[in-house]
PDB file of C-alpha atoms in Angstrom:
ATOM      1  CA  MET A   1     -30.114 -30.727 -24.866  1.00 74.00           C
ATOM      2  CA  LYS A   2     -27.016 -29.333 -23.108  1.00 75.00           C
ATOM      3  CA  LYS A   3     -28.686 -29.152 -19.661  1.00 79.00           C
ATOM      4  CA  ILE A   4     -30.065 -32.833 -20.261  1.00 83.00           C
ATOM      5  CA  ILE A   5     -26.388 -33.952 -21.301  1.00 86.00           C
ATOM      6  CA  SER A   6     -24.845 -32.160 -18.049  1.00 80.00           C
ATOM      7  CA  ILE A   7     -27.448 -33.655 -15.849  1.00 81.00           C
ATOM      8  CA  ILE A   8     -26.377 -37.324 -17.449  1.00 85.00           C
ATOM      9  CA  GLU A   9     -22.944 -36.705 -16.792  1.00 86.00           C
ATOM     10  CA  ASP A  10     -23.198 -35.599 -13.401  1.00 83.00           C
ATOM     11  CA  ILE A  11     -25.108 -38.559 -12.432  1.00 85.00           C
ATOM     12  CA  LYS A  12     -22.663 -40.832 -14.015  1.00 89.00           C
ATOM     13  CA  ASN A  13     -19.732 -38.995 -12.368  1.00 87.00           C
ATOM     14  CA  THR A  14     -21.523 -39.509  -8.868  1.00 87.00           C
ATOM     15  CA  ALA A  15     -22.217 -42.937  -9.584  1.00 89.00           C
ATOM     16  CA  ASN A  16     -18.537 -43.620 -10.654  1.00 90.00           C
ATOM     17  CA  LYS A  17     -17.526 -42.154  -7.320  1.00 91.00           C
ATOM     18  CA  GLU A  18     -19.729 -44.300  -5.265  1.00 92.00           C
ATOM     19  CA  VAL A  19     -18.229 -47.289  -6.938  1.00 93.00           C
ATOM     20  CA  GLN A  20     -14.871 -46.226  -6.532  1.00 93.00           C
ATOM     21  CA  VAL A  21     -15.165 -45.897  -2.918  1.00 94.00           C
ATOM     22  CA  VAL A  22     -16.853 -49.064  -2.545  1.00 95.00           C
ATOM     23  CA  LYS A  23     -14.365 -50.746  -4.422  1.00 95.00           C
ATOM     24  CA  ALA A  24     -11.818 -49.054  -2.144  1.00 95.00           C
ATOM     25  CA  ILE A  25     -13.921 -50.095   1.092  1.00 96.00           C
ATOM     26  CA  THR A  26     -13.713 -53.593   0.059  1.00 96.00           C
ATOM     27  CA  ARG A  27     -10.244 -53.607  -0.661  1.00 96.00           C
ATOM     28  CA  TYR A  28      -8.705 -51.928   2.396  1.00 97.00           C
ATOM     29  CA  ILE A  29     -11.271 -53.119   4.674  1.00 96.00           C
ATOM     30  CA  PRO A  30     -12.168 -56.542   3.940  1.00 95.00           C
ATOM     31  CA  GLN A  31     -14.141 -57.161   7.091  1.00 95.00           C
ATOM     32  CA  ALA A  32     -16.513 -54.560   6.136  1.00 95.00           C
ATOM     33  CA  GLU A  33     -20.167 -55.848   5.618  1.00 95.00           C
ATOM     34  CA  CYS A  34     -23.218 -54.346   4.077  1.00 95.00           C
ATOM     35  CA  ILE A  35     -21.876 -51.657   2.285  1.00 96.00           C
ATOM     36  CA  ARG A  36     -24.284 -49.248   1.005  1.00 95.00           C
ATOM     37  CA  SER A  37     -24.089 -45.889  -0.697  1.00 94.00           C
ATOM     38  CA  TRP A  38     -26.254 -42.924  -1.569  1.00 92.00           C
ATOM     39  CA  THR A  39     -26.573 -39.273  -2.390  1.00 89.00           C
ATOM     40  CA  SER A  40     -28.232 -36.548  -0.187  1.00 86.00           C
ATOM     41  CA  TYR A  41     -28.641 -32.782  -0.934  1.00 85.00           C
ATOM     42  CA  ASP A  42     -28.246 -31.133   2.106  1.00 75.00           C
ATOM     43  CA  THR A  43     -28.529 -27.161   2.994  1.00 71.00           C
ATOM     44  CA  PHE A  44     -26.198 -25.496   5.290  1.00 67.00           C
ATOM     45  CA  GLU A  45     -25.564 -21.929   6.130  1.00 66.00           C
ATOM     46  CA  LYS A  46     -27.139 -19.069   3.962  1.00 66.00           C
ATOM     47  CA  GLY A  47     -29.543 -21.761   2.358  1.00 64.00           C
ATOM     48  CA  ILE A  48     -26.962 -23.206  -0.037  1.00 68.00           C
ATOM     49  CA  THR A  49     -27.610 -26.816  -0.887  1.00 72.00           C
ATOM     50  CA  THR A  50     -24.973 -29.350  -1.790  1.00 78.00           C
ATOM     51  CA  LYS A  51     -24.908 -32.781  -3.014  1.00 83.00           C
ATOM     52  CA  GLU A  52     -23.008 -34.888  -0.433  1.00 90.00           C
ATOM     53  CA  LEU A  53     -22.233 -38.447  -1.230  1.00 93.00           C
ATOM     54  CA  HIS A  54     -22.593 -41.062   1.627  1.00 95.00           C
ATOM     55  CA  TRP A  55     -21.178 -44.846   2.429  1.00 96.00           C
ATOM     56  CA  ARG A  56     -22.146 -46.555   5.285  1.00 96.00           C
ATOM     57  CA  PHE A  57     -20.782 -50.267   6.429  1.00 97.00           C
ATOM     58  CA  ASN A  58     -20.706 -52.383   9.340  1.00 96.00           C
ATOM     59  CA  PHE A  59     -17.259 -53.155  10.697  1.00 96.00           C
ATOM     60  CA  LEU A  60     -17.362 -55.834  13.603  1.00 93.00           C
ATOM     61  CA  GLY A  61     -20.616 -54.925  15.029  1.00 93.00           C
ATOM     62  CA  HIS A  62     -20.158 -51.113  14.461  1.00 95.00           C
ATOM     63  CA  GLU A  63     -21.776 -48.884  11.960  1.00 97.00           C
ATOM     64  CA  ILE A  64     -19.472 -46.614   9.925  1.00 97.00           C
ATOM     65  CA  GLU A  65     -20.323 -43.694   7.802  1.00 97.00           C
ATOM     66  CA  MET A  66     -18.211 -41.921   5.323  1.00 96.00           C
ATOM     67  CA  PHE A  67     -19.556 -38.781   3.635  1.00 95.00           C
ATOM     68  CA  THR A  68     -18.431 -35.545   2.037  1.00 93.00           C
ATOM     69  CA  THR A  69     -19.184 -32.303   3.304  1.00 90.00           C
ATOM     70  CA  HIS A  70     -19.864 -28.788   1.498  1.00 84.00           C
ATOM     71  CA  ASN A  71     -16.257 -27.527   2.775  1.00 87.00           C
ATOM     72  CA  GLY A  72     -14.279 -30.275   1.003  1.00 89.00           C
ATOM     73  CA  HIS A  73     -13.882 -32.638   3.998  1.00 93.00           C
ATOM     74  CA  MET A  74     -14.414 -36.647   4.004  1.00 95.00           C
ATOM     75  CA  SER A  75     -16.140 -37.033   7.681  1.00 95.00           C
ATOM     76  CA  VAL A  76     -16.592 -40.622   9.345  1.00 96.00           C
ATOM     77  CA  ASN A  77     -19.200 -41.214  11.761  1.00 95.00           C
ATOM     78  CA  ILE A  78     -18.435 -44.354  14.032  1.00 94.00           C
ATOM     79  CA  SER A  79     -22.072 -45.632  15.636  1.00 93.00           C
ATOM     80  CA  GLY A  80     -23.650 -42.326  14.858  1.00 92.00           C
ATOM     81  CA  GLU A  81     -21.020 -40.137  16.846  1.00 93.00           C
ATOM     82  CA  TYR A  82     -18.315 -37.880  14.331  1.00 93.00           C
ATOM     83  CA  ALA A  83     -14.927 -39.214  15.067  1.00 94.00           C
ATOM     84  CA  ILE A  84     -12.737 -38.272  12.308  1.00 95.00           C
ATOM     85  CA  GLY A  85     -12.292 -35.896   9.141  1.00 95.00           C
ATOM     86  CA  TYR A  86     -10.117 -35.586   6.299  1.00 96.00           C
ATOM     87  CA  TRP A  87      -9.239 -33.068   3.891  1.00 95.00           C
ATOM     88  CA  TRP A  88      -6.865 -31.751   1.387  1.00 94.00           C
ATOM     89  CA  ASN A  89      -5.091 -29.122   3.478  1.00 94.00           C
ATOM     90  CA  THR A  90      -4.425 -25.914   1.193  1.00 94.00           C
ATOM     91  CA  GLU A  91      -1.935 -24.462   3.603  1.00 94.00           C
ATOM     92  CA  ASP A  92       0.604 -27.124   2.491  1.00 93.00           C
ATOM     93  CA  GLY A  93      -1.405 -29.524  -0.036  1.00 90.00           C
ATOM     94  CA  HIS A  94      -1.172 -32.657   2.061  1.00 93.00           C
ATOM     95  CA  MET A  95      -3.723 -34.685   3.498  1.00 93.00           C
ATOM     96  CA  THR A  96      -4.839 -33.694   6.851  1.00 93.00           C
ATOM     97  CA  THR A  97      -7.136 -35.567   9.424  1.00 93.00           C
ATOM     98  CA  ASN A  98      -8.651 -34.502  12.795  1.00 92.00           C
ATOM     99  CA  ARG A  99     -10.031 -36.508  15.846  1.00 90.00           C
ATOM    100  CA  GLN A 100     -12.699 -35.343  17.894  1.00 83.00           C
ATOM    101  CA  ARG A 101     -11.735 -37.593  20.792  1.00 87.00           C
ATOM    102  CA  PRO A 102      -8.899 -40.351  21.480  1.00 90.00           C
ATOM    103  CA  LEU A 103      -9.676 -43.184  19.462  1.00 91.00           C
ATOM    104  CA  GLU A 104      -9.738 -47.132  20.555  1.00 92.00           C
ATOM    105  CA  LYS A 105      -7.507 -49.591  18.694  1.00 94.00           C
ATOM    106  CA  TRP A 106      -9.733 -50.711  16.402  1.00 94.00           C
ATOM    107  CA  GLU A 107     -10.966 -47.396  15.694  1.00 94.00           C
ATOM    108  CA  THR A 108      -7.314 -46.191  14.589  1.00 94.00           C
ATOM    109  CA  TYR A 109      -7.442 -49.263  12.523  1.00 95.00           C
ATOM    110  CA  ILE A 110     -10.407 -47.937  10.613  1.00 95.00           C
ATOM    111  CA  SER A 111      -9.168 -44.450  10.700  1.00 94.00           C
ATOM    112  CA  ASP A 112      -5.796 -45.770   8.837  1.00 95.00           C
ATOM    113  CA  LYS A 113      -7.894 -47.615   6.506  1.00 96.00           C
ATOM    114  CA  ILE A 114      -9.929 -45.006   5.694  1.00 95.00           C
ATOM    115  CA  LEU A 115      -6.712 -42.901   5.098  1.00 95.00           C
ATOM    116  CA  ASP A 116      -5.483 -45.681   2.558  1.00 95.00           C
ATOM    117  CA  ILE A 117      -8.948 -45.228   0.821  1.00 95.00           C
ATOM    118  CA  MET A 118      -8.652 -41.364   0.589  1.00 94.00           C
ATOM    119  CA  PHE A 119      -5.050 -41.929  -1.025  1.00 93.00           C
ATOM    120  CA  ALA A 120      -6.810 -44.648  -3.363  1.00 93.00           C
ATOM    121  CA  ILE A 121      -9.572 -42.587  -4.802  1.00 91.00           C
ATOM    122  CA  ASN A 122      -7.179 -39.288  -4.860  1.00 91.00           C
ATOM    123  CA  ASP A 123      -7.403 -37.834  -8.612  1.00 84.00           C
ATOM    124  CA  ARG A 124      -3.414 -37.654  -9.250  1.00 83.00           C
ATOM    125  CA  ARG A 125      -4.045 -35.632 -12.391  1.00 83.00           C
ATOM    126  CA  PHE A 126      -4.438 -32.556 -10.413  1.00 82.00           C
ATOM    127  CA  GLY A 127      -1.850 -30.793  -8.134  1.00 86.00           C
ATOM    128  CA  LYS A 128      -2.669 -29.474  -4.762  1.00 91.00           C
ATOM    129  CA  TRP A 129      -2.947 -25.810  -3.653  1.00 89.00           C
ATOM    130  CA  ALA A 130      -0.324 -24.827  -0.954  1.00 93.00           C
ATOM    131  CA  LEU A 131      -0.854 -21.463   0.232  1.00 93.00           C
ATOM    132  CA  PRO A 132       1.300 -21.134   3.749  1.00 93.00           C
ATOM    133  CA  GLN A 133       0.705 -17.484   4.330  1.00 93.00           C
ATOM    134  CA  GLU A 134      -1.582 -14.549   3.611  1.00 94.00           C
ATOM    135  CA  LEU A 135      -1.193 -13.345  -0.035  1.00 93.00           C
ATOM    136  CA  HIS A 136      -1.806  -9.494  -0.476  1.00 94.00           C
ATOM    137  CA  TYR A 137      -2.713  -8.173  -3.833  1.00 94.00           C
ATOM    138  CA  GLY A 138      -4.310  -4.799  -4.398  1.00 92.00           C
ATOM    139  CA  LYS A 139      -7.731  -4.852  -2.574  1.00 95.00           C
ATOM    140  CA  TYR A 140      -7.444  -8.531  -2.412  1.00 95.00           C
ATOM    141  CA  VAL A 141      -6.397 -10.930   0.532  1.00 96.00           C
ATOM    142  CA  ALA A 142      -6.191 -14.531   0.477  1.00 96.00           C
ATOM    143  CA  PHE A 143      -5.655 -17.324   2.986  1.00 95.00           C
ATOM    144  CA  ALA A 144      -5.932 -21.038   3.445  1.00 95.00           C
ATOM    145  CA  VAL A 145      -8.792 -22.377   5.961  1.00 94.00           C
ATOM    146  CA  ASN A 146      -8.797 -26.423   5.739  1.00 93.00           C
ATOM    147  CA  ALA A 147      -9.568 -27.410   2.238  1.00 94.00           C
ATOM    148  CA  GLU A 148     -10.290 -23.839   1.046  1.00 94.00           C
ATOM    149  CA  ILE A 149      -8.469 -20.809  -0.065  1.00 95.00           C
ATOM    150  CA  ILE A 150     -10.814 -17.775   0.650  1.00 95.00           C
ATOM    151  CA  CYS A 151     -10.309 -14.663  -1.116  1.00 96.00           C
ATOM    152  CA  LYS A 152     -11.825 -11.402   0.245  1.00 96.00           C
ATOM    153  CA  ASN A 153     -12.116  -7.914  -1.344  1.00 94.00           C
ATOM    154  CA  THR A 154     -11.168  -5.762   1.590  1.00 93.00           C
ATOM    155  CA  THR A 155     -13.136  -2.799   0.324  1.00 92.00           C
ATOM    156  CA  THR A 156     -16.506  -4.622  -0.157  1.00 93.00           C
ATOM    157  CA  GLY A 157     -16.130  -7.565   1.830  1.00 91.00           C
ATOM    158  CA  LYS A 158     -17.181 -10.143  -0.643  1.00 94.00           C
ATOM    159  CA  SER A 159     -15.425 -13.456  -0.739  1.00 93.00           C
ATOM    160  CA  TRP A 160     -14.778 -16.186  -2.943  1.00 94.00           C
ATOM    161  CA  ARG A 161     -13.318 -19.687  -2.817  1.00 92.00           C
ATOM    162  CA  LEU A 162     -10.491 -21.986  -4.141  1.00 92.00           C
ATOM    163  CA  PHE A 163     -11.079 -25.566  -2.690  1.00 92.00           C
ATOM    164  CA  HIS A 164      -9.826 -29.118  -2.895  1.00 92.00           C
ATOM    165  CA  THR A 165     -12.715 -31.907  -3.170  1.00 91.00           C
ATOM    166  CA  PRO A 166     -12.241 -35.021  -0.938  1.00 92.00           C
ATOM    167  CA  PHE A 167     -11.242 -36.965  -4.218  1.00 91.00           C
ATOM    168  CA  GLY A 168      -8.302 -34.657  -4.618  1.00 87.00           C
ATOM    169  CA  LYS A 169      -9.702 -32.417  -7.399  1.00 89.00           C
ATOM    170  CA  ILE A 170      -9.501 -28.783  -7.094  1.00 89.00           C
ATOM    171  CA  GLY A 171     -12.446 -26.140  -7.685  1.00 87.00           C
ATOM    172  CA  SER A 172     -13.332 -22.753  -7.456  1.00 89.00           C
ATOM    173  CA  ASP A 173     -16.109 -20.150  -7.215  1.00 88.00           C
ATOM    174  CA  THR A 174     -17.034 -19.243 -10.803  1.00 87.00           C
ATOM    175  CA  ASP A 175     -16.287 -15.425 -10.370  1.00 91.00           C
ATOM    176  CA  PHE A 176     -13.206 -16.075  -8.268  1.00 93.00           C
ATOM    177  CA  PRO A 177     -10.806 -12.921  -9.128  1.00 93.00           C
ATOM    178  CA  ILE A 178      -8.806 -14.220 -12.210  1.00 93.00           C
ATOM    179  CA  GLU A 179      -5.650 -12.171 -11.024  1.00 93.00           C
ATOM    180  CA  ILE A 180      -5.567 -13.770  -7.768  1.00 93.00           C
ATOM    181  CA  ARG A 181      -6.232 -17.390  -9.206  1.00 92.00           C
ATOM    182  CA  GLU A 182      -3.558 -17.047 -11.749  1.00 93.00           C
ATOM    183  CA  ILE A 183      -0.967 -15.751  -9.051  1.00 93.00           C
ATOM    184  CA  ILE A 184      -2.025 -18.916  -7.049  1.00 92.00           C
ATOM    185  CA  MET A 185      -1.834 -21.554  -9.801  1.00 91.00           C
ATOM    186  CA  LYS A 186       1.349 -20.288 -10.843  1.00 92.00           C
ATOM    187  CA  ASN A 187       3.300 -19.827  -7.392  1.00 92.00           C
ATOM    188  CA  PHE A 188       1.370 -22.019  -4.916  1.00 91.00           C
ATOM    189  CA  MET A 189       0.578 -25.129  -6.424  1.00 88.00           C
ATOM    190  CA  ARG A 190       2.245 -28.345  -5.173  1.00 81.00           C
ATOM    191  CA  LYS A 191       2.611 -30.960  -7.780  1.00 69.00           C
TER     192      LYS A 191
END
């Protein structure tokens, strides 16, 4: 019974996120037409399958697609080509973007509006991790990489993640070393 309730809650949460982003698109990009959203299950390195959310709309004859990625990014394709990535950076706890190429004026407009959308959908109940340097503690070393904090056991080579989601929440691998998590939560959270 618990599994069924969990599945139903997951479906409801996904649908709510899809609707929240669609509402933000219509608010910040009123010229957007034919807004669509869907969920896909994508497999990446090591055969791990993740659930990704997608939104696609037309803007003045151009197709724009926003989608979540397995590493905590919100990526944007313009006319089928990767253009911009957004994520909550774990080095400083702020929103970070990267562009694949110089943007045209209308693409810069879309980029700025999607940044507004990212702030609008941010879950403000959660702080953001900000780990500006490597953290060494016993056999562990932790360091920030984009939207993730990687903790590595230097003797076994095993690693775990703390991460930001594109929606501003924080998460972690279930077996992340508790003592490292406590140190990071106490000393490296930006409110």
